[in-house]
Tab-separated table of C-alpha atoms in Angstrom:
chain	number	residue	atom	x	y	z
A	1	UNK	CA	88.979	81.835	51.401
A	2	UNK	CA	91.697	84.583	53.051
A	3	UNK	CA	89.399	86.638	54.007
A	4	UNK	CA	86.747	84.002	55.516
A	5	UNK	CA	89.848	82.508	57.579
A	6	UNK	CA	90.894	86.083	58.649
A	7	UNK	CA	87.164	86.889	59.848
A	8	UNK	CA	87.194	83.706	61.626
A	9	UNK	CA	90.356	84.688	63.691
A	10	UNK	CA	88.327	88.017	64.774
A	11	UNK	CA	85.767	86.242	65.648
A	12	UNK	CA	87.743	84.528	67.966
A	13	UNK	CA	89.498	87.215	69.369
A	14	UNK	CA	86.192	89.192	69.874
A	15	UNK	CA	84.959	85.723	72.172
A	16	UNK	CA	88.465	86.132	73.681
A	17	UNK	CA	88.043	89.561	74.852
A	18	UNK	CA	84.518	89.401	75.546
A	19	UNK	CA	85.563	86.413	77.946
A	20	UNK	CA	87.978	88.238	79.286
A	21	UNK	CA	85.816	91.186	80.160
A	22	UNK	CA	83.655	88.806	82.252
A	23	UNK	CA	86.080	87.212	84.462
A	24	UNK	CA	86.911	90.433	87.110
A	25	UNK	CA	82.801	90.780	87.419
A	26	UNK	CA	82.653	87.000	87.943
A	27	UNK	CA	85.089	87.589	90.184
A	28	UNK	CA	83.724	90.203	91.913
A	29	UNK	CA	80.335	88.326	91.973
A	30	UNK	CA	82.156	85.258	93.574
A	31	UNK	CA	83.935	87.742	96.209
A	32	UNK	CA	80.845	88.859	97.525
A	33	UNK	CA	79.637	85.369	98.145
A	34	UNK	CA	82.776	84.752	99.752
A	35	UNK	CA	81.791	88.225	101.878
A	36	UNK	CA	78.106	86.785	102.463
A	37	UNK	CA	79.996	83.666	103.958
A	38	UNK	CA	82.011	85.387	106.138
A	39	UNK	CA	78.969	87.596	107.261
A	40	UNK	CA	77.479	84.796	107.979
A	41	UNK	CA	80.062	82.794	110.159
A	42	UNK	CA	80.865	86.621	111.795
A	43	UNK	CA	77.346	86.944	113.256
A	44	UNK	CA	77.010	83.741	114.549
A	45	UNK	CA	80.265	84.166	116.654
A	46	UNK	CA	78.607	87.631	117.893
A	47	UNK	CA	75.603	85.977	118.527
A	48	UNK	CA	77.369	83.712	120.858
A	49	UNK	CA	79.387	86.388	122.488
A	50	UNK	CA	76.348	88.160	123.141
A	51	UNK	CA	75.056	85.329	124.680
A	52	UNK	CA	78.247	84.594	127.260
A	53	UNK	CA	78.579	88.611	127.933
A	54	UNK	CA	74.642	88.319	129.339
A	55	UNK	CA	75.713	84.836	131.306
A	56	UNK	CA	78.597	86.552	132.787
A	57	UNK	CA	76.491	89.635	133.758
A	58	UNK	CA	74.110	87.986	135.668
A	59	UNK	CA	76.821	85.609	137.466
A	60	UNK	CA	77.861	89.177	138.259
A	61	UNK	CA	74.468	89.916	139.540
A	62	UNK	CA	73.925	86.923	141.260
A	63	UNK	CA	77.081	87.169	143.054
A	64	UNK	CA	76.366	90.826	144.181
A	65	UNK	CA	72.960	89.948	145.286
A	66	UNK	CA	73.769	87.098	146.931
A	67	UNK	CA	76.768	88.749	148.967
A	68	UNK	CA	74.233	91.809	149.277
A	69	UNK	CA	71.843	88.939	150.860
A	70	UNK	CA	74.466	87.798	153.423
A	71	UNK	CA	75.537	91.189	154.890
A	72	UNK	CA	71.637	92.006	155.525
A	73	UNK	CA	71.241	88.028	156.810
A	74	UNK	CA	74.396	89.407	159.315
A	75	UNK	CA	72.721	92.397	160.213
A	76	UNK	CA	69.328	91.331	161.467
A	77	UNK	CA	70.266	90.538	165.275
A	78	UNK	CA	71.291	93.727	165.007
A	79	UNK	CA	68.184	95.409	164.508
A	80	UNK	CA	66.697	97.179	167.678
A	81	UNK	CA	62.589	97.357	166.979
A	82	UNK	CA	60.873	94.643	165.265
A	83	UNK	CA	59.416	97.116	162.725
A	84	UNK	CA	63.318	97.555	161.461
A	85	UNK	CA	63.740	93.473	161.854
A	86	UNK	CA	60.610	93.097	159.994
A	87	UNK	CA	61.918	95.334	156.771
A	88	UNK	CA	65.232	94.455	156.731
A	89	UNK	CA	63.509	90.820	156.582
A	90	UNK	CA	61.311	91.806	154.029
A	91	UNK	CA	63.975	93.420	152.165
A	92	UNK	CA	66.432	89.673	152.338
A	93	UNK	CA	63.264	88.032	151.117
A	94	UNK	CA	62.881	90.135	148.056
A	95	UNK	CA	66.898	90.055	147.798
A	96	UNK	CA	66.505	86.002	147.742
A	97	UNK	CA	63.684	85.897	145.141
A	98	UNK	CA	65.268	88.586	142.466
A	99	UNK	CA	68.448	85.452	143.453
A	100	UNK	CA	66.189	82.973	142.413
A	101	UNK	CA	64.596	84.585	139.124
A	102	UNK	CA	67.872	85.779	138.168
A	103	UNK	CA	69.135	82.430	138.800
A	104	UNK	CA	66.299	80.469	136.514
A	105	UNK	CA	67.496	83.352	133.777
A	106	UNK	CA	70.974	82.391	133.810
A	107	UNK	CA	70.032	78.674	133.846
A	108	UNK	CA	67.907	78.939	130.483
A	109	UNK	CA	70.421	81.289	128.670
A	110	UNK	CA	72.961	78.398	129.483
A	111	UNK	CA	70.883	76.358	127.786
A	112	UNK	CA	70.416	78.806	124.861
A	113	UNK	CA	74.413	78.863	124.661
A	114	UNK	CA	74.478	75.168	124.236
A	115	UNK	CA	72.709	75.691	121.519
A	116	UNK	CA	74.170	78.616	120.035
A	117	UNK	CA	77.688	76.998	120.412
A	118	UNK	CA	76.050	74.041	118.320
A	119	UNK	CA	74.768	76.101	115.682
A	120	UNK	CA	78.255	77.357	115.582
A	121	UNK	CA	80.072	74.364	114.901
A	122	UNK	CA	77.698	73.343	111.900
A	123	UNK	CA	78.246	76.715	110.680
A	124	UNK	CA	82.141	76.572	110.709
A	125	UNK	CA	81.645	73.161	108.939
A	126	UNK	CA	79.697	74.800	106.378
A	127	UNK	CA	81.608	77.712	106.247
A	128	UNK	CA	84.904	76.005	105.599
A	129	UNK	CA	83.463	73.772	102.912
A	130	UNK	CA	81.667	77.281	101.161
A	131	UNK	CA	84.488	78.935	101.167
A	132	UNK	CA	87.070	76.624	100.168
A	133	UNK	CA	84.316	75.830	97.140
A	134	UNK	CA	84.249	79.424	96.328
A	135	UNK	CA	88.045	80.481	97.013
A	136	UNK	CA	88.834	77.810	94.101
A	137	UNK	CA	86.259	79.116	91.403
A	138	UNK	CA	88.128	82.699	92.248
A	139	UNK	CA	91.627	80.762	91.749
A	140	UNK	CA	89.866	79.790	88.490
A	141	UNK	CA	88.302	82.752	87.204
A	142	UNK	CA	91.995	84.678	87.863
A	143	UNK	CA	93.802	81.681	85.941
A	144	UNK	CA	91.526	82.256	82.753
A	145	UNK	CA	92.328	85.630	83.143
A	146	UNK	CA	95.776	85.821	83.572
A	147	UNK	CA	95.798	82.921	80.316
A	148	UNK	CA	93.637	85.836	78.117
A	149	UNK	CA	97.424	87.812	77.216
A	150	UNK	CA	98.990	84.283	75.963
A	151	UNK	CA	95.904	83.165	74.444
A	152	UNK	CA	95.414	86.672	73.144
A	153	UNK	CA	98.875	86.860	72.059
A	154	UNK	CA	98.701	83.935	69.766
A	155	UNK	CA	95.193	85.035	68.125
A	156	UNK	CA	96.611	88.674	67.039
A	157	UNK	CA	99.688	86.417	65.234
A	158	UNK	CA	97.582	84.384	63.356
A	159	UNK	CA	95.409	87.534	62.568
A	160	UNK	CA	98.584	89.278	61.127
A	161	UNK	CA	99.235	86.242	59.216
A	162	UNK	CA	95.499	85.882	58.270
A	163	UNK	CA	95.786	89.546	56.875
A	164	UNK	CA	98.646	89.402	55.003
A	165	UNK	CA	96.844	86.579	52.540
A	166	UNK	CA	94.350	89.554	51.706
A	167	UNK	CA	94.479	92.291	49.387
A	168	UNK	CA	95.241	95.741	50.709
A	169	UNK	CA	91.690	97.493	49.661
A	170	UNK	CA	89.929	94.550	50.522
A	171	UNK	CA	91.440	94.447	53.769
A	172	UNK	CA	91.043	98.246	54.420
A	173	UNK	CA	87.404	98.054	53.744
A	174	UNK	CA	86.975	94.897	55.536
A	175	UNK	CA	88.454	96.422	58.602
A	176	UNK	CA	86.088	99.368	57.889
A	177	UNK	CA	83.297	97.637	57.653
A	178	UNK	CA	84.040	95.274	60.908
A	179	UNK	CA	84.137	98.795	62.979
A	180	UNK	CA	80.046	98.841	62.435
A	181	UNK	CA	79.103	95.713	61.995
A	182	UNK	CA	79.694	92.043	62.593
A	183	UNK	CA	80.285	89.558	60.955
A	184	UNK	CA	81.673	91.523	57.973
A	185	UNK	CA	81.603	89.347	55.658
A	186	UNK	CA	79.081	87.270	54.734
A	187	UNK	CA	78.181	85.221	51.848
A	188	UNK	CA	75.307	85.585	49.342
A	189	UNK	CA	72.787	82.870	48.699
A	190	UNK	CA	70.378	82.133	45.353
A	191	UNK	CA	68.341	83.902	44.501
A	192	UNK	CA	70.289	86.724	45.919
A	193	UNK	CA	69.482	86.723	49.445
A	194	UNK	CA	72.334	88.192	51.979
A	195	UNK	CA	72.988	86.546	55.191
A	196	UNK	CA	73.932	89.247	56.975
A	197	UNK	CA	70.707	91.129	56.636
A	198	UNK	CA	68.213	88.332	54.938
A	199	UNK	CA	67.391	91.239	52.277
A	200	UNK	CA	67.703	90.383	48.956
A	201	UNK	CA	69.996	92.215	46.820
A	202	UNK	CA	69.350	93.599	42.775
A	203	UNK	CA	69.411	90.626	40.694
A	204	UNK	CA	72.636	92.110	38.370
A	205	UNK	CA	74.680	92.413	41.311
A	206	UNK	CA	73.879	89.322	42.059
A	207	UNK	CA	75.127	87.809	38.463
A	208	UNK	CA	78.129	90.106	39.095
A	209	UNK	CA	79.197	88.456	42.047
A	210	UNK	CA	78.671	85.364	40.421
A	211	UNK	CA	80.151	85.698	37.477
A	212	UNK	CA	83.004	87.788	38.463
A	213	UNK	CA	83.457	86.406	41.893
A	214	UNK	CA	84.044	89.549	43.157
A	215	UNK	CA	83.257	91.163	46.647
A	216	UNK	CA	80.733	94.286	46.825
A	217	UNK	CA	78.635	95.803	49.534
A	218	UNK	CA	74.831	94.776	50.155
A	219	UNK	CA	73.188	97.789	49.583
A	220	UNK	CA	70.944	97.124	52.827
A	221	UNK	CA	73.566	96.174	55.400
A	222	UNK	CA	76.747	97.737	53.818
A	223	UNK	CA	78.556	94.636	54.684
A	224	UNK	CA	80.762	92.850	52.064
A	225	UNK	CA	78.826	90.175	50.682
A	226	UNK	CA	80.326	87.229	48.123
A	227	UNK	CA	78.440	83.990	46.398
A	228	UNK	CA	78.723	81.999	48.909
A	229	UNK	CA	77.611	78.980	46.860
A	230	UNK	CA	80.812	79.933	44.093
A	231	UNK	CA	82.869	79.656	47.451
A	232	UNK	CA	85.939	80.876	45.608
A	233	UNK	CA	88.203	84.254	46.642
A	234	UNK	CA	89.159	86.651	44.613
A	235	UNK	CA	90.475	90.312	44.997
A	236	UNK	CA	88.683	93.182	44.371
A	237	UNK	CA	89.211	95.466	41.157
A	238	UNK	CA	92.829	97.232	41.530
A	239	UNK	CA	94.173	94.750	44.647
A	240	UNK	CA	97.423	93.560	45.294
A	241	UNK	CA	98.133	91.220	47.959
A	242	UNK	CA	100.429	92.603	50.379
């Protein structure tokens, strides 16, 4: 039937450009993963930088203390009483413990960069492998894309072939019809019942359509509705193929 095969080519082209429609938010959805990725990868570098900029500030502190240390050390034959040898002792001794706890800090965050530069390589690993894995499914969705205009091309030829098998009317209200509802067309089955809307039409129009294998409109659905069991075409009262 003409106007079954031309239906079918819509249908197609309606899955084309619904597919089509999908790819740039699949794309999109597959960017942001690629985003989440990066986040990912990005704050475990900073957490390591973090990590090296408070090592090298207390090497800084520990240097300062410790030179801070040696210039008090230098200055206590110096002192005149014992009360000022006694405080500028006092003061070296807390000098040399704030050393020591400062030191025991900078010895554990070492270890906590070992770690951190650990986690870091198993997260480049992973990274590389997620986003190489993702990067191609974007490659992919962009390829179906940019194959929609052949693909599309070819449909909307066989479409204008499709249509030129049908009658003008029948094609004007088909095309009418497929504005408000799809499929347009559907068939009609004993003891009258249409497939587009499972209502069941008047008996007589029923015998019309089977009789004069004709097309009408289901008076439920308003789509054009044939016997489907006849499985014949015909054109409607006053066509002409074009």
């Amino acid at each position: 039937m003409a106007l079954t095969s031309l239906q079918q080519v819509d249908i197609e082209i309606a899955a084309m450009q619904k597919a089509a429609a999908s790819y740039p938010k699949q794309i999109g959805l597959l960017e942001k993963e690629l985003e989440a990725v990066d986040e990912l990868l990005e704050a475990e570098q900073t957490k390591l930088s973090e990590l090296e900029r408070q090592k090298a500030t207390l090497e800084q502190t520990i240097s300062e203390e410790r030179e801070k240390t040696k210039k008090w050390e230098s200055r206590l034959s110096e002192q005149r009483s014992s009360r000022e040898y006694a405080a500028l002792a006092r003061e070296i001794d807390i000098a040399k413990k704030s050393t020591q706890t400062l030191g025991e800090e900078l010895a554990e965050i070492g270890r906590i960069i070992q770690q951190q530069r650990q986690v870091l390589v198993h997260t480049e690993e992973a990274h590389r492998s997620k986003r190489q894995g993702i990067q191609e499914r974007v490659a992919e969705q962009k390829q179906r894309l940019a194959d929609v205009d052949g693909k599309m091309a070819a449909l909307n030829k066989r479409r204008l072939q499709a249509a030129q098998t049908v009658g003008s009317a029948l094609l004007r209200r088909y095309d009418a019809v497929r504005k408000k509802r799809t499929p347009a067309l559907v068939g009609v089955l004993a003891p009258g019942t249409c497939l587009g809307c499972r209502m069941n039409i008047p008996p007589q129009l029923y015998n019309m359509l089977r009789t004069t294998l004709s097309y009408e409109l289901c008076p439920s659905c308003q789509r054009i509705i044939y016997a489907k069991e006849e499985n014949a075409e015909t054109e409607m009262p006053g066509d002409e193929a074009t």
